[in-house]
């Protein structure tokens, strides 16, 4: 995280948009409550109730950030106020201010992920961002694309559809879920690379088992062989401090509704500036052609945003979420996320019939824990957890998936594991 990342308060941002009067109540519920909880990381349930920062109901123990995380209360209220202001005055005069505001938010997002502003497109989610790369790269029949068995479906099905249409060859590497070194994971991908390989598309952190892919190592391989490296970052964007320039990939995607704890139906696409001309937009609408005298098309990340009418209030939600992260501390969000995952892994490991996949190493595994049950039905246990205490997790044929975040407390983690042990 660049140390000079700009911090603009919600009140000033809303004033910039002319929404100050409408959002006065929302702006009053800002960083104070967020910072209050941040002062006591992994504090108990009483502290959580005393300093509510997220939308999730206090009677729900929510450990499913890998799918959808509850938004910060402050961000939700600011976005609601911005949407209300548009409905009350949908004139061009009122809505035109979002054009410059979009670039302001883009600049803040770029600083947040270690990129340049016009390398960042604000999209609808990771799936759309992945598809913009899948459909936008110039590939021909016979070109090879290397994927992983643990790619998210939006980064797998889209490639399968394009391969069927254009005759691409997909090579799907078997993910070593119990890998003990980055080299082992790297080799599983590198072994599939041939002179015909044009793209490597993998997850930064798998949504299935929480295993990291060694992106820096893959970036060196890609650069040496003129291969496009695409990274699905849905499971790292929002909790992990990122520097995309240092990561070395050609493109990266993320959603604001997961670990970022921001608006739904919003995401980002990063395309490295020196590679921007290699990706054509999949959708072209109003304003694709710039206002320059020569009528040239857009040549930066904004070319991926020409989708027609959008809900621009989400921009206010994104900025308010960035403010909430800054109030806690960008590094503190990562520290607390890892601390909760580490505690949960430790507690689950004391239950004889549960085995947590992956290495107990923060360099290899992130805050997604997949746990096969040896003597219990995953789906029956899933139902009992909800019926008994409203514990929200993700069931699957490969085991239960837990993805705790900063709004979870140590008390909740102990309660969940105690309940599992009692079964």
Short mmCIF file of C-alpha atoms in Angstrom, two decimals, residues 199-382:
data_model
loop_
_atom_site.label_atom_id
_atom_site.label_comp_id
_atom_site.label_asym_id
_atom_site.label_seq_id
_atom_site.Cartn_x
_atom_site.Cartn_y
_atom_site.Cartn_z
CA UNK A 199 -2.20 -16.88 -21.75
CA UNK A 200 -1.87 -18.05 -18.15
CA UNK A 201 -5.02 -17.29 -16.13
CA UNK A 202 -5.07 -18.20 -12.44
CA UNK A 203 -6.43 -17.02 -9.12
CA UNK A 204 -4.28 -15.00 -6.74
CA UNK A 205 -5.85 -16.92 -3.86
CA UNK A 206 -8.13 -19.85 -4.68
CA UNK A 207 -11.73 -19.59 -3.58
CA UNK A 208 -11.81 -23.35 -3.08
CA UNK A 209 -8.98 -23.99 -0.60
CA UNK A 210 -7.37 -20.61 0.09
CA UNK A 211 -4.10 -21.56 -1.64
CA UNK A 212 -1.88 -18.79 -2.99
CA UNK A 213 -0.48 -18.91 -6.49
CA UNK A 214 3.09 -17.53 -6.73
CA UNK A 215 2.19 -14.68 -9.06
CA UNK A 216 5.63 -13.04 -8.99
CA UNK A 217 7.23 -16.30 -10.17
CA UNK A 218 4.60 -16.79 -12.84
CA UNK A 219 5.11 -13.18 -13.98
CA UNK A 220 8.77 -13.87 -14.66
CA UNK A 221 7.81 -16.97 -16.66
CA UNK A 222 5.21 -14.99 -18.61
CA UNK A 223 7.54 -12.10 -19.43
CA UNK A 224 10.27 -14.46 -20.63
CA UNK A 225 7.88 -16.23 -23.00
CA UNK A 226 5.61 -13.38 -24.18
CA UNK A 227 2.64 -14.85 -22.32
CA UNK A 228 -0.23 -12.79 -20.94
CA UNK A 229 -0.64 -13.37 -17.19
CA UNK A 230 -4.16 -12.74 -15.92
CA UNK A 231 -4.90 -12.88 -12.18
CA UNK A 232 -8.34 -13.27 -10.63
CA UNK A 233 -7.90 -11.30 -7.42
CA UNK A 234 -11.42 -11.66 -6.03
CA UNK A 235 -10.09 -13.33 -2.86
CA UNK A 236 -7.24 -10.91 -2.09
CA UNK A 237 -8.60 -7.50 -3.11
CA UNK A 238 -10.02 -5.89 0.01
CA UNK A 239 -8.01 -7.49 2.80
CA UNK A 240 -4.47 -7.92 1.46
CA UNK A 241 -2.18 -4.97 0.81
CA UNK A 242 -1.47 -5.02 -2.92
CA UNK A 243 1.05 -3.46 -5.27
CA UNK A 244 0.04 -4.56 -8.75
CA UNK A 245 3.11 -3.03 -10.37
CA UNK A 246 5.32 -5.18 -8.16
CA UNK A 247 3.08 -8.23 -8.60
CA UNK A 248 3.98 -8.16 -12.28
CA UNK A 249 0.79 -9.48 -13.89
CA UNK A 250 -0.68 -8.04 -17.08
CA UNK A 251 -4.23 -7.88 -15.72
CA UNK A 252 -5.94 -8.25 -12.35
CA UNK A 253 -9.58 -8.29 -11.27
CA UNK A 254 -11.57 -7.85 -8.07
CA UNK A 255 -15.01 -7.17 -6.59
CA UNK A 256 -16.01 -4.60 -4.00
CA UNK A 257 -18.68 -6.79 -2.40
CA UNK A 258 -16.34 -9.42 -0.97
CA UNK A 259 -13.34 -8.72 1.27
CA UNK A 260 -13.41 -5.01 0.44
CA UNK A 261 -16.76 -4.81 2.29
CA UNK A 262 -18.19 -2.25 -0.10
CA UNK A 263 -20.99 -1.86 -2.66
CA UNK A 264 -22.58 -4.74 -4.49
CA UNK A 265 -22.39 -4.85 -8.28
CA UNK A 266 -19.06 -3.10 -8.48
CA UNK A 267 -15.53 -4.22 -9.17
CA UNK A 268 -12.27 -3.31 -10.82
CA UNK A 269 -10.14 -4.32 -13.76
CA UNK A 270 -6.45 -3.52 -13.86
CA UNK A 271 -4.63 -3.64 -17.19
CA UNK A 272 -0.97 -2.68 -17.25
CA UNK A 273 -0.49 0.58 -19.12
CA UNK A 274 2.07 -0.77 -21.60
CA UNK A 275 -0.31 -3.63 -22.47
CA UNK A 276 -3.55 -1.64 -22.73
CA UNK A 277 -3.71 -1.71 -26.54
CA UNK A 278 -3.69 -5.52 -26.55
CA UNK A 279 -7.19 -5.72 -25.01
CA UNK A 280 -10.25 -4.57 -26.97
CA UNK A 281 -13.44 -3.66 -25.08
CA UNK A 282 -16.18 -6.27 -25.26
CA UNK A 283 -18.90 -3.62 -25.00
CA UNK A 284 -18.91 -0.27 -26.82
CA UNK A 285 -21.48 2.39 -25.97
CA UNK A 286 -21.78 6.15 -25.71
CA UNK A 287 -18.49 8.04 -25.23
CA UNK A 288 -16.27 5.25 -26.52
CA UNK A 289 -15.06 7.71 -29.14
CA UNK A 290 -13.28 10.54 -27.39
CA UNK A 291 -14.12 14.21 -27.86
CA UNK A 292 -10.70 14.82 -29.42
CA UNK A 293 -10.82 16.56 -32.81
CA UNK A 294 -9.68 13.41 -34.59
CA UNK A 295 -12.41 11.35 -32.95
CA UNK A 296 -9.95 8.78 -31.62
CA UNK A 297 -11.20 5.92 -29.43
CA UNK A 298 -10.39 5.81 -25.77
CA UNK A 299 -6.96 4.30 -25.21
CA UNK A 300 -6.90 3.85 -21.43
CA UNK A 301 -8.89 1.87 -18.86
CA UNK A 302 -12.01 3.99 -19.39
CA UNK A 303 -12.62 2.15 -22.65
CA UNK A 304 -13.83 -0.80 -20.55
CA UNK A 305 -16.46 1.31 -18.76
CA UNK A 306 -18.65 2.32 -21.72
CA UNK A 307 -21.68 0.32 -20.64
CA UNK A 308 -24.47 2.87 -20.89
CA UNK A 309 -26.39 4.07 -17.85
CA UNK A 310 -24.95 2.94 -14.51
CA UNK A 311 -25.70 3.43 -10.84
CA UNK A 312 -23.13 6.13 -10.12
CA UNK A 313 -24.03 6.22 -6.43
CA UNK A 314 -21.78 3.20 -6.01
CA UNK A 315 -18.82 5.54 -6.55
CA UNK A 316 -19.69 7.26 -3.28
CA UNK A 317 -19.96 3.82 -1.66
CA UNK A 318 -16.53 2.82 -2.93
CA UNK A 319 -14.91 5.99 -1.61
CA UNK A 320 -16.64 5.68 1.76
CA UNK A 321 -15.34 2.12 1.98
CA UNK A 322 -11.82 3.32 1.24
CA UNK A 323 -12.26 5.85 4.04
CA UNK A 324 -13.34 3.08 6.41
CA UNK A 325 -10.27 1.02 5.52
CA UNK A 326 -8.04 4.04 6.09
CA UNK A 327 -9.64 4.69 9.48
CA UNK A 328 -8.81 1.15 10.58
CA UNK A 329 -5.43 1.16 8.86
CA UNK A 330 -4.73 -0.66 5.60
CA UNK A 331 -2.10 -2.86 7.22
CA UNK A 332 -4.34 -3.47 10.23
CA UNK A 333 -7.09 -4.88 8.01
CA UNK A 334 -4.65 -7.49 6.72
CA UNK A 335 -3.23 -8.22 10.17
CA UNK A 336 -6.65 -8.77 11.74
CA UNK A 337 -7.87 -10.89 8.82
CA UNK A 338 -4.89 -13.21 9.07
CA UNK A 339 -5.16 -13.31 12.88
CA UNK A 340 -8.78 -14.48 12.69
CA UNK A 341 -7.97 -17.09 10.04
CA UNK A 342 -5.01 -18.36 12.05
CA UNK A 343 -7.09 -18.69 15.22
CA UNK A 344 -9.86 -20.48 13.34
CA UNK A 345 -7.41 -22.90 11.71
CA UNK A 346 -5.91 -23.61 15.12
CA UNK A 347 -9.28 -24.25 16.76
CA UNK A 348 -10.56 -26.41 13.90
CA UNK A 349 -7.39 -28.46 14.15
CA UNK A 350 -8.36 -29.61 17.64
CA UNK A 351 -11.51 -31.35 16.36
CA UNK A 352 -10.61 -34.98 15.51
CA UNK A 353 -12.98 -35.41 12.58
CA UNK A 354 -12.00 -32.18 10.79
CA UNK A 355 -8.98 -31.75 8.54
CA UNK A 356 -8.16 -28.29 7.24
CA UNK A 357 -6.59 -28.36 3.78
CA UNK A 358 -3.43 -26.48 2.93
CA UNK A 359 -0.27 -25.51 4.74
CA UNK A 360 -0.33 -23.66 8.05
CA UNK A 361 1.85 -20.97 6.49
CA UNK A 362 0.70 -17.41 5.66
CA UNK A 363 2.96 -17.51 2.59
CA UNK A 364 0.98 -20.46 1.24
CA UNK A 365 -2.55 -20.08 2.59
CA UNK A 366 -4.90 -17.14 3.08
CA UNK A 367 -8.08 -16.54 5.12
CA UNK A 368 -10.14 -19.13 3.23
CA UNK A 369 -10.21 -22.46 5.05
CA UNK A 370 -11.59 -25.61 3.43
CA UNK A 371 -12.27 -28.40 5.89
CA UNK A 372 -13.36 -31.90 4.83
CA UNK A 373 -15.31 -33.82 7.47
CA UNK A 374 -14.23 -37.43 7.97
CA UNK A 375 -17.28 -38.75 9.84
CA UNK A 376 -19.93 -36.06 9.43
CA UNK A 377 -22.14 -34.90 6.60
CA UNK A 378 -21.02 -31.45 5.49
CA UNK A 379 -24.48 -30.44 4.36
CA UNK A 380 -26.25 -31.71 7.48
CA UNK A 381 -23.69 -29.90 9.63
CA UNK A 382 -24.19 -26.77 7.56
#
